[in-house]
Amino acid sequence: MAEEKSLNFIEEIIEAELAEGKHKSILTRFPPEPNGYLHIGHAKSICLNFGLAKKYGGKTNLRFDDTNPSTEETEYVESIKEDVKWLGFEWANELYASDYFDKLYAFAKQLIEKGLAYVDDSTSEEIAEQKGTPTTPGKRNRFAERTVAENLQLFEEMKAGKYEDGSKVLRAKIDMAAANMLMRDPIIYRIKHAHHHRTGDKWCIYPMYDFAHGQSDSIENITHSICTLEFIPHRELYDWFIQQLGIFPSHQYEFARLNMTYTVMSKRKLLQLVNEKYVSGWDDPRMPTISGMRRRGYTAESIREFCDKIGIARRENLIDIGLLEFCVREHLNKISLRRMVVFDPLKITLTNYTATEEMLSSENNPEDETAGIREIPFSKELYIEREDFMENPPKKFFRLCPGGMVRLKGAYIIKCNEVVKNAAGNIVELKCTYIPESKSGNDTSGIHVKSVMHWVSAKHAVPVELRLYDRLLTVENADAEEGNFKDYINPDSLQTITTAYAEPALLNAKFDERYQFLRKGYFCLDKSTGEEKMIFNRTVTLKDTWAKMNK
Ligand code: ATP
Ligand code: MG
């Protein structure tokens, strides 16, 4: 029987609420700000929000939190939609906080009319100074004494474009002595003469996050508004606006954001990596972005599995990137087609092979019977991996050496008889013999060898380019180190191999297929593959250090 998973704390809350009939159904939202590409942290939030709705028969809105005109772009909106879909989720409605600008403006006027908001002409420095400190209360200034009529007129003039950026703000009138600093007359609207990606030049005042988020939730009747722990202090303000405006009571719940070793996870930092050309773009396969991981060959299934495995925490923690790689490897093992690719070729001539060539066959995936078989040409001249041969091997070297025997995967046992060197003394070829009775599947030779090696037929070999990736950062937690995270960028995070040869079955490689290059790792075709050469990304190595460590 499948192991029953215990409920996370949000599921417990939802089940209790559903049991007491508090909601007919639940509605969650995923609210990205379109100011960058989504990363694996967002995937966590997506899996949580969409996952809860799915589990409890509810729905999830995709809402673009586009209240800051200067950093947002349509390119990001498109990429976010693509990423959410690719992860396997469907939103009920595609919405934009900017669609609520009229409503939010009306809400602000309601607060003014209730005497709960005022226009303040102070500079941002003055406002900061008057705020007080966590231990001393703040002070209200004379602008807080403005009448309702005066505030309404000034706010309308702000909207009409009469004032310059930064010359006035609208503040909620709450409590300058509140223990929670965010309740000390927070700014709710500011003037910003900037073009907005959707509303164009209609507005020159924009609501602050706190004035937009909760109300947007409420307008949509969101039942569970889930965000990360740093928003805990904002909850009081979230509730205050909803209460003062008398609108649908959405509630905010907080969980720990995902942090992962050897990774930076804020869009601001990822943008620096892109702009300063540390990586080739948002979808560089080294990036922790969803598009980067997709290009690298990670599957949506494995990312969902990872998010499920790490669960929902209420305390900040740092997740081992090895766990993500473990999930990727587990899934790829099930779906990948096995292929042979020699990275650094060493030529072998089979001196006793008299046929010109023959077709052998091998299973595409031993984990999946339905994957079928492929044909692999075998001939007199082959390539093996240079590192699989040693002229003077140490004791426990079981691969090829002078006089030694190994099996070529899916083919025959071979014996090395002679090492051919060039004038410079480098090994350029091995003269070998093969054992005709040792054919895989029909081996009557009675010879036992300790190694099975991958190979390709020289005549049929397809040159391919390989890109191998390593961690982007050299330290587990760059945020905990001194200095800038860029001081810890791994200079060797990309290794390009241009010498590799693949078996001809890879000529039919498709972008949506995944491959295991025997003994070498999981690979996928990169989107930059051109006419001349196929380019493959190594998604992840075969070695499974995380699972071993944790068993
Ligand atoms: P960043 O700090 O990377 O810029 P953000 O929080 O500003 O991220 P938003 O676009 O505002 O990015 O986030 C959309 C949603 O994704 C929010 O609900 C946010 O809480 C959630 N989210 C962002 N980063 C993480 C993370 N690392 N782990 C879990 N959820 C996250
Ligand atoms: Mg944000």
XYZ file of C-alpha atoms and ligand atoms in Angstrom:
583
model
C 0.000 0.000 0.000
C 1.226 3.486 -0.747
C 2.539 5.329 2.253
C 0.060 7.903 3.506
C 1.673 11.334 3.451
C 0.940 13.567 6.403
C -0.753 16.876 5.686
C 1.258 20.070 5.571
C 0.101 22.933 7.770
C -1.797 24.693 4.990
C -3.622 21.488 4.086
C -4.554 21.080 7.745
C -6.032 24.572 7.793
C -7.921 24.015 4.550
C -9.339 20.657 5.654
C -10.543 22.151 8.928
C -12.145 25.098 7.117
C -13.820 22.871 4.555
C -15.099 20.628 7.357
C -16.717 23.554 9.156
C -18.179 24.841 5.885
C -16.200 28.077 5.811
C -15.676 27.835 2.048
C -17.676 26.177 -0.685
C -14.459 25.714 -2.616
C -10.988 27.106 -2.478
C -9.356 29.590 -4.811
C -5.617 30.233 -4.782
C -3.436 32.405 -6.984
C 0.105 32.498 -8.233
C 1.127 36.173 -8.374
C 4.450 36.720 -10.164
C 5.785 40.170 -10.789
C 6.697 40.185 -14.502
C 10.182 41.552 -13.903
C 12.191 38.437 -14.695
C 11.978 34.768 -15.564
C 10.635 32.254 -13.079
C 13.103 30.202 -11.053
C 12.915 26.962 -9.110
C 11.689 28.908 -6.048
C 8.688 30.010 -8.071
C 8.176 26.395 -9.139
C 7.800 25.589 -5.458
C 5.125 28.265 -5.102
C 3.388 27.157 -8.319
C 3.287 23.512 -7.206
C 1.930 24.575 -3.834
C -0.786 26.916 -5.086
C -1.929 24.830 -8.030
C -1.410 21.623 -6.081
C -3.694 22.695 -3.224
C -6.441 23.777 -5.590
C -6.187 20.503 -7.472
C -6.238 18.442 -4.307
C -9.317 20.175 -2.898
C -11.250 20.614 -6.134
C -10.585 24.332 -6.334
C -9.017 26.671 -8.859
C -5.949 28.832 -9.227
C -5.612 32.208 -10.885
C -2.477 33.371 -12.613
C -2.194 37.004 -11.618
C 0.556 39.248 -12.840
C 1.500 41.569 -10.056
C 2.317 44.395 -12.432
C 2.014 47.486 -10.295
C 5.573 48.715 -10.803
C 5.807 50.128 -14.332
C 9.560 50.634 -14.535
C 10.780 47.045 -14.230
C 8.121 45.091 -16.068
C 8.095 43.785 -19.578
C 5.810 41.787 -21.836
C 8.644 39.355 -22.600
C 8.503 38.274 -18.978
C 4.728 37.793 -19.053
C 5.064 35.436 -22.007
C 7.895 33.458 -20.444
C 5.979 33.081 -17.172
C 2.924 31.696 -18.960
C 5.064 29.266 -20.906
C 6.815 28.069 -17.745
C 3.636 27.513 -15.722
C 2.103 25.544 -18.599
C 5.253 23.527 -19.072
C 5.246 22.622 -15.389
C 1.885 21.047 -16.093
C -0.603 23.479 -14.556
C -3.644 25.239 -15.927
C -4.869 28.490 -14.489
C -8.539 29.352 -14.199
C -8.045 33.010 -15.184
C -5.188 35.081 -16.501
C -5.365 38.340 -14.587
C -3.348 41.498 -14.090
C -3.211 43.656 -10.983
C -3.074 46.588 -13.408
C -6.626 45.701 -14.483
C -7.653 46.742 -10.984
C -6.080 50.213 -11.097
C -9.494 51.867 -11.349
C -10.858 49.820 -8.449
C -7.773 50.409 -6.345
C -8.035 54.126 -7.020
C -11.646 54.012 -5.856
C -10.601 52.091 -2.729
C -8.040 54.775 -1.967
C -10.699 57.452 -2.283
C -12.941 55.490 0.079
C -10.191 55.523 2.678
C -9.721 59.272 2.203
C -13.452 59.795 2.647
C -13.372 57.790 5.866
C -10.519 59.991 7.115
C -8.163 57.025 6.834
C -5.752 58.346 4.224
C -3.963 61.629 3.522
C -1.705 63.220 0.964
C 1.758 63.883 2.340
C 4.154 66.372 0.684
C 7.170 65.310 2.753
C 10.304 64.016 1.113
C 11.069 60.318 1.444
C 13.879 61.222 3.876
C 11.469 63.173 6.077
C 8.960 60.335 6.005
C 11.658 57.844 6.990
C 12.830 60.107 9.796
C 9.327 60.627 11.202
C 8.699 56.879 11.207
C 10.537 56.375 14.494
C 12.357 53.161 15.293
C 11.170 49.765 16.488
C 11.598 51.044 20.055
C 10.423 54.650 19.664
C 7.098 55.741 18.189
C 6.938 57.840 15.029
C 5.484 61.334 14.700
C 2.703 62.542 12.435
C 3.430 65.695 10.459
C 1.133 68.613 9.667
C -0.013 67.050 6.351
C -1.903 64.434 8.340
C -4.233 67.260 9.439
C -5.496 67.873 5.910
C -9.258 67.744 5.486
C -11.053 65.063 3.539
C -11.939 67.569 0.799
C -8.378 68.757 0.499
C -7.041 65.203 0.352
C -9.565 64.207 -2.298
C -8.648 67.157 -4.442
C -4.900 66.616 -4.077
C -5.210 62.919 -4.820
C -7.237 63.653 -7.936
C -4.611 66.164 -9.000
C -1.894 63.576 -8.396
C -3.747 61.274 -10.736
C -4.218 64.063 -13.274
C -0.466 64.481 -13.526
C -0.167 67.834 -11.832
C 2.771 66.829 -9.642
C 6.259 65.538 -10.166
C 7.558 62.147 -9.163
C 8.307 62.009 -5.460
C 6.631 65.324 -4.618
C 3.601 63.773 -2.917
C 2.398 60.399 -1.699
C -0.863 59.066 -0.382
C -0.567 57.444 3.054
C -2.968 55.374 5.078
C -3.709 56.944 8.447
C -3.272 54.123 10.913
C -0.993 54.386 13.924
C 2.404 56.086 14.128
C 3.124 54.256 17.389
C 2.260 50.756 16.154
C 4.724 48.057 17.136
C 4.628 46.883 13.547
C 6.490 49.586 11.636
C 4.515 48.804 8.489
C 1.385 50.078 10.252
C 2.905 53.517 10.820
C 0.964 55.377 8.154
C 2.271 53.358 5.219
C 2.555 54.888 1.764
C -0.152 53.460 -0.472
C 0.245 55.480 -3.681
C 3.220 57.190 -5.248
C 3.662 59.364 -8.295
C 5.594 57.790 -11.122
C 5.431 59.239 -14.605
C 6.311 56.015 -16.347
C 4.930 53.993 -19.223
C 3.199 50.801 -18.110
C 3.354 47.637 -20.230
C -0.435 47.347 -20.248
C -2.022 50.618 -19.170
C 0.370 52.721 -21.220
C 0.382 56.351 -20.078
C -3.068 56.296 -18.501
C -1.662 56.425 -14.989
C 1.056 58.440 -13.348
C 0.233 57.249 -9.837
C 0.758 53.623 -8.898
C -0.362 51.664 -5.807
C 2.267 50.178 -3.522
C 2.497 46.398 -3.118
C 0.604 46.395 0.190
C -2.258 48.381 -1.219
C -2.519 46.252 -4.348
C -1.941 42.700 -3.262
C -4.588 42.042 -0.645
C -7.220 44.004 -2.532
C -6.452 42.100 -5.715
C -6.879 38.858 -3.767
C -10.145 40.144 -2.407
C -11.460 41.320 -5.789
C -10.876 37.783 -7.110
C -12.357 36.108 -3.980
C -9.095 34.308 -3.288
C -9.593 32.148 -0.202
C -5.958 31.295 0.512
C -3.286 33.811 -0.405
C -0.013 32.024 0.096
C 3.291 33.845 0.196
C 6.758 33.554 1.701
C 7.756 34.250 5.302
C 9.103 37.756 4.744
C 5.486 38.872 4.298
C 4.464 37.965 7.854
C 4.690 41.606 9.026
C 2.563 42.637 6.035
C -0.357 40.464 7.121
C -1.617 42.991 9.650
C -1.798 45.636 6.945
C -3.346 43.168 4.493
C -6.135 42.517 6.991
C -6.522 46.198 7.891
C -7.249 47.304 4.323
C -9.725 44.477 3.775
C -11.488 45.304 7.008
C -11.637 49.075 6.450
C -12.902 48.617 2.907
C -15.380 45.923 3.942
C -14.449 43.658 1.042
C -14.123 39.872 0.607
C -11.972 38.496 3.426
C -9.041 36.817 1.713
C -6.407 35.480 4.107
C -2.676 35.396 3.867
C -0.600 32.338 4.843
C 3.173 32.186 4.845
C 5.664 29.402 4.172
C 9.457 29.294 3.933
C 10.882 30.241 0.568
C 13.020 27.700 -1.191
C 16.756 28.273 -0.970
C 19.076 25.824 -2.640
C 22.802 25.154 -2.277
C 25.219 26.493 -4.920
C 22.428 28.651 -6.327
C 21.290 32.245 -6.190
C 17.570 32.625 -6.349
C 16.540 36.216 -6.587
C 15.484 37.680 -9.884
C 17.620 40.724 -9.163
C 20.742 38.576 -8.943
C 19.784 36.397 -11.875
C 19.289 39.558 -13.930
C 22.848 40.592 -13.063
C 24.163 37.255 -14.285
C 22.350 37.802 -17.569
C 23.199 41.482 -18.046
C 26.831 41.058 -17.077
C 27.150 38.045 -19.388
C 28.150 35.464 -16.830
C 25.603 33.303 -18.612
C 24.208 33.345 -22.143
C 20.678 34.351 -21.108
C 17.793 33.621 -18.750
C 17.563 30.136 -20.218
C 21.247 29.303 -19.950
C 21.268 25.671 -18.768
C 23.265 26.661 -15.666
C 20.554 29.046 -14.489
C 18.115 27.971 -11.753
C 15.326 29.345 -13.926
C 12.570 27.054 -15.124
C 13.510 27.869 -18.719
C 17.172 27.108 -17.996
C 16.313 23.804 -16.389
C 13.994 22.926 -19.261
C 16.732 23.663 -21.791
C 19.171 21.626 -19.735
C 16.845 18.656 -19.949
C 15.168 18.615 -16.545
C 11.627 17.298 -16.825
C 8.528 18.933 -15.394
C 7.775 15.661 -13.599
C 11.088 15.702 -11.780
C 10.701 19.325 -10.707
C 7.211 18.591 -9.372
C 8.525 15.542 -7.566
C 11.287 17.645 -6.008
C 8.800 20.275 -4.810
C 6.686 17.539 -3.334
C 9.630 15.903 -1.576
C 10.852 19.080 0.121
C 7.388 19.807 1.481
C 6.204 23.046 3.047
C 8.268 24.448 5.875
C 7.584 27.308 8.258
C 11.235 28.061 8.806
C 13.928 29.156 6.389
C 16.201 26.342 5.284
C 18.705 25.487 2.583
C 17.893 22.524 0.351
C 20.689 20.412 -1.117
C 20.737 20.853 -4.908
C 21.685 17.153 -4.941
C 18.092 16.335 -4.040
C 16.846 18.069 -7.179
C 19.437 16.218 -9.247
C 18.381 12.967 -7.609
C 14.770 13.558 -8.702
C 15.890 14.422 -12.231
C 18.028 11.298 -12.451
C 15.236 9.060 -11.172
C 12.850 10.244 -13.836
C 15.403 10.291 -16.652
C 16.410 6.731 -15.852
C 12.855 5.691 -16.647
C 12.424 7.593 -19.881
C 15.840 8.010 -21.492
C 16.911 6.225 -24.639
C 20.316 4.622 -24.216
C 22.956 5.690 -26.692
C 26.720 5.377 -27.012
C 28.876 8.466 -27.391
C 32.653 8.531 -27.169
C 33.863 11.865 -25.768
C 37.586 11.547 -26.445
C 38.096 8.940 -29.172
C 40.927 6.445 -29.416
C 40.910 4.385 -32.606
C 40.810 0.614 -32.511
C 41.422 -1.676 -35.489
C 40.176 -5.249 -35.267
C 42.846 -7.068 -37.244
C 40.899 -10.334 -37.486
C 37.575 -8.793 -38.506
C 37.010 -9.815 -42.120
C 33.473 -8.644 -42.812
C 33.074 -5.019 -43.842
C 30.405 -4.362 -41.224
C 27.361 -5.846 -39.507
C 24.283 -4.593 -37.736
C 23.926 -5.314 -34.056
C 20.940 -4.350 -32.010
C 20.495 -3.139 -28.481
C 17.570 -2.168 -26.323
C 16.645 1.493 -26.216
C 15.834 1.422 -22.543
C 16.146 -1.570 -20.219
C 13.724 0.205 -17.847
C 10.997 0.362 -20.463
C 10.075 -2.633 -22.620
C 7.934 -0.512 -24.905
C 10.945 1.600 -25.926
C 12.039 -1.096 -28.399
C 15.458 -1.646 -29.864
C 17.867 0.213 -32.088
C 20.423 -0.977 -34.600
C 24.085 -0.251 -34.079
C 26.607 -0.752 -36.884
C 29.784 -2.603 -35.985
C 32.884 -2.618 -38.207
C 36.602 -3.179 -38.377
C 37.500 0.295 -37.115
C 36.002 1.569 -33.898
C 36.462 4.335 -31.363
C 36.641 3.793 -27.644
C 37.127 6.303 -24.866
C 40.772 7.261 -24.540
C 40.566 7.063 -20.755
C 39.362 3.461 -21.037
C 42.839 2.390 -22.094
C 46.070 2.419 -20.080
C 49.397 1.281 -21.351
C 50.819 0.727 -17.868
C 47.757 0.145 -15.729
C 47.748 0.074 -11.939
C 46.605 -3.126 -10.232
C 42.853 -2.666 -10.156
C 42.432 -1.224 -13.623
C 39.894 -3.502 -15.313
C 39.481 -1.612 -18.547
C 41.634 -2.115 -21.630
C 45.420 -2.551 -21.420
C 48.035 -4.336 -23.518
C 47.138 -8.033 -23.512
C 43.879 -7.310 -21.690
C 40.305 -8.099 -22.664
C 37.036 -6.158 -22.298
C 33.548 -6.418 -23.696
C 32.259 -3.809 -26.102
C 28.671 -3.099 -25.070
C 26.149 -5.042 -27.136
C 28.956 -6.470 -29.312
C 32.022 -8.631 -28.748
C 34.893 -9.218 -26.396
C 38.105 -7.721 -27.729
C 41.759 -8.181 -26.828
C 44.437 -5.531 -27.172
C 47.548 -6.814 -28.932
C 49.505 -3.771 -29.995
C 49.812 -0.100 -29.166
C 50.566 2.193 -32.105
C 52.247 5.528 -31.379
C 53.078 8.537 -33.513
C 56.463 10.212 -33.800
C 55.746 12.284 -30.705
C 55.157 9.135 -28.711
C 51.383 9.597 -28.340
C 49.095 6.617 -28.640
C 47.101 6.935 -31.855
C 45.659 3.479 -32.340
C 45.251 0.072 -30.747
C 45.466 -3.093 -32.794
C 43.054 -5.591 -31.317
C 41.395 -8.883 -32.146
C 37.774 -9.715 -31.458
C 36.393 -13.056 -30.254
C 33.744 -14.082 -32.827
C 32.010 -16.510 -30.378
C 31.528 -13.771 -27.773
C 28.706 -11.904 -29.477
C 26.328 -10.355 -26.934
C 23.189 -12.407 -26.470
C 24.875 -15.476 -27.932
C 28.172 -15.734 -26.103
C 29.673 -19.214 -26.237
C 33.259 -18.092 -25.660
C 33.330 -18.920 -21.963
C 35.550 -15.868 -21.412
C 34.795 -13.645 -18.439
C 35.795 -10.026 -18.505
C 35.414 -7.381 -15.834
C 34.539 -4.370 -17.994
C 31.876 -3.453 -20.485
C 32.733 -0.339 -22.464
C 30.937 1.947 -24.851
C 32.225 2.428 -28.391
C 31.188 3.650 -31.830
C 31.986 2.416 -35.319
C 34.465 4.873 -36.868
C 32.880 4.792 -40.305
C 29.412 5.513 -38.915
C 30.400 7.909 -36.155
C 28.536 11.196 -35.994
C 30.515 14.169 -34.694
C 28.608 15.979 -31.952
C 29.310 18.840 -29.573
C 28.751 18.283 -25.877
C 28.226 20.858 -23.176
C 28.926 19.772 -19.637
C 27.737 21.924 -16.775
C 28.940 22.295 -13.248
C 27.579 24.303 -10.303
C 27.214 27.986 -11.047
C 28.692 28.929 -7.670
C 31.675 27.550 -5.796
C 30.110 27.856 -2.332
C 27.007 26.273 -0.845
C 25.470 29.465 0.394
C 26.789 32.617 -1.264
C 24.455 34.786 0.816
C 26.220 33.651 3.973
C 29.677 34.512 2.604
C 31.476 37.820 2.695
C 31.377 40.121 -0.291
C 29.300 39.858 -3.421
C 27.806 36.608 -4.716
C 29.642 37.260 -7.970
C 32.936 36.675 -6.152
C 31.874 33.025 -5.927
C 30.966 32.320 -9.520
C 32.504 29.064 -10.691
C 34.783 29.905 -13.650
C 34.538 26.308 -14.897
C 30.780 25.883 -14.900
C 30.727 25.171 -18.643
C 32.967 22.694 -20.427
C 32.551 22.262 -24.167
C 33.650 19.042 -25.823
C 34.142 19.177 -29.581
C 35.875 15.848 -30.127
C 32.947 13.534 -29.436
C 31.496 10.880 -31.738
C 28.012 9.457 -31.405
C 26.436 6.268 -32.706
C 24.309 6.987 -35.796
C 20.962 6.431 -34.035
C 21.475 9.899 -32.576
C 21.116 11.414 -36.033
C 17.386 11.182 -35.360
C 17.632 12.921 -31.996
C 14.575 14.986 -31.147
C 14.309 18.001 -28.889
C 11.747 16.451 -26.594
C 13.581 13.156 -26.174
C 15.991 12.375 -23.382
C 19.108 10.261 -23.701
C 21.410 8.386 -21.448
C 24.888 8.328 -22.947
C 26.147 5.081 -21.499
C 28.519 5.573 -18.575
C 28.486 9.324 -19.213
C 25.276 10.881 -18.042
C 21.885 12.099 -19.201
C 21.772 14.386 -22.212
C 19.327 16.297 -24.376
C 19.559 18.101 -27.674
C 20.225 21.813 -27.193
C 18.070 24.386 -28.967
C 21.152 25.964 -30.562
C 21.751 22.815 -32.622
C 22.304 23.916 -36.215
C 22.698 22.315 -39.596
C 26.387 21.518 -39.189
C 26.539 19.882 -35.813
C 24.266 18.516 -33.144
C 24.796 20.012 -29.713
C 23.879 18.107 -26.567
C 23.579 19.377 -23.000
C 24.490 17.166 -20.134
C 21.429 17.351 -17.917
C 22.957 15.505 -14.998
C 25.663 12.953 -14.367
C 24.878 9.302 -13.698
C 26.501 9.285 -10.315
C 24.104 9.483 -7.500
C 25.911 10.960 -4.545
C 22.849 12.353 -2.810
C 20.977 9.049 -2.603
C 24.056 7.265 -1.292
C 24.603 9.884 1.364
C 21.046 9.616 2.547
C 20.469 5.888 2.567
P 12.608 37.164 -6.191
O 12.969 37.436 -4.783
O 13.308 36.015 -6.785
O 12.659 38.362 -7.057
P 9.860 37.501 -5.779
O 9.268 36.989 -4.544
O 10.107 38.957 -5.876
O 11.131 36.663 -6.125
P 7.508 37.319 -7.334
O 7.380 37.353 -8.791
O 7.013 38.470 -6.568
O 9.043 37.083 -7.031
O 6.955 35.954 -6.749
C 5.796 35.301 -7.172
C 5.455 34.279 -6.125
O 6.491 33.319 -6.009
C 5.285 34.912 -4.762
O 4.140 34.391 -4.163
C 6.533 34.525 -4.033
O 6.310 34.415 -2.663
C 6.877 33.177 -4.666
N 8.313 32.924 -4.574
C 9.315 33.687 -5.036
N 10.509 33.172 -4.729
C 10.270 32.022 -4.037
C 11.092 31.021 -3.432
N 12.410 31.098 -3.468
N 10.478 29.988 -2.819
C 9.147 29.910 -2.785
N 8.316 30.810 -3.323
C 8.854 31.866 -3.942
Mg 8.608 40.450 -5.743
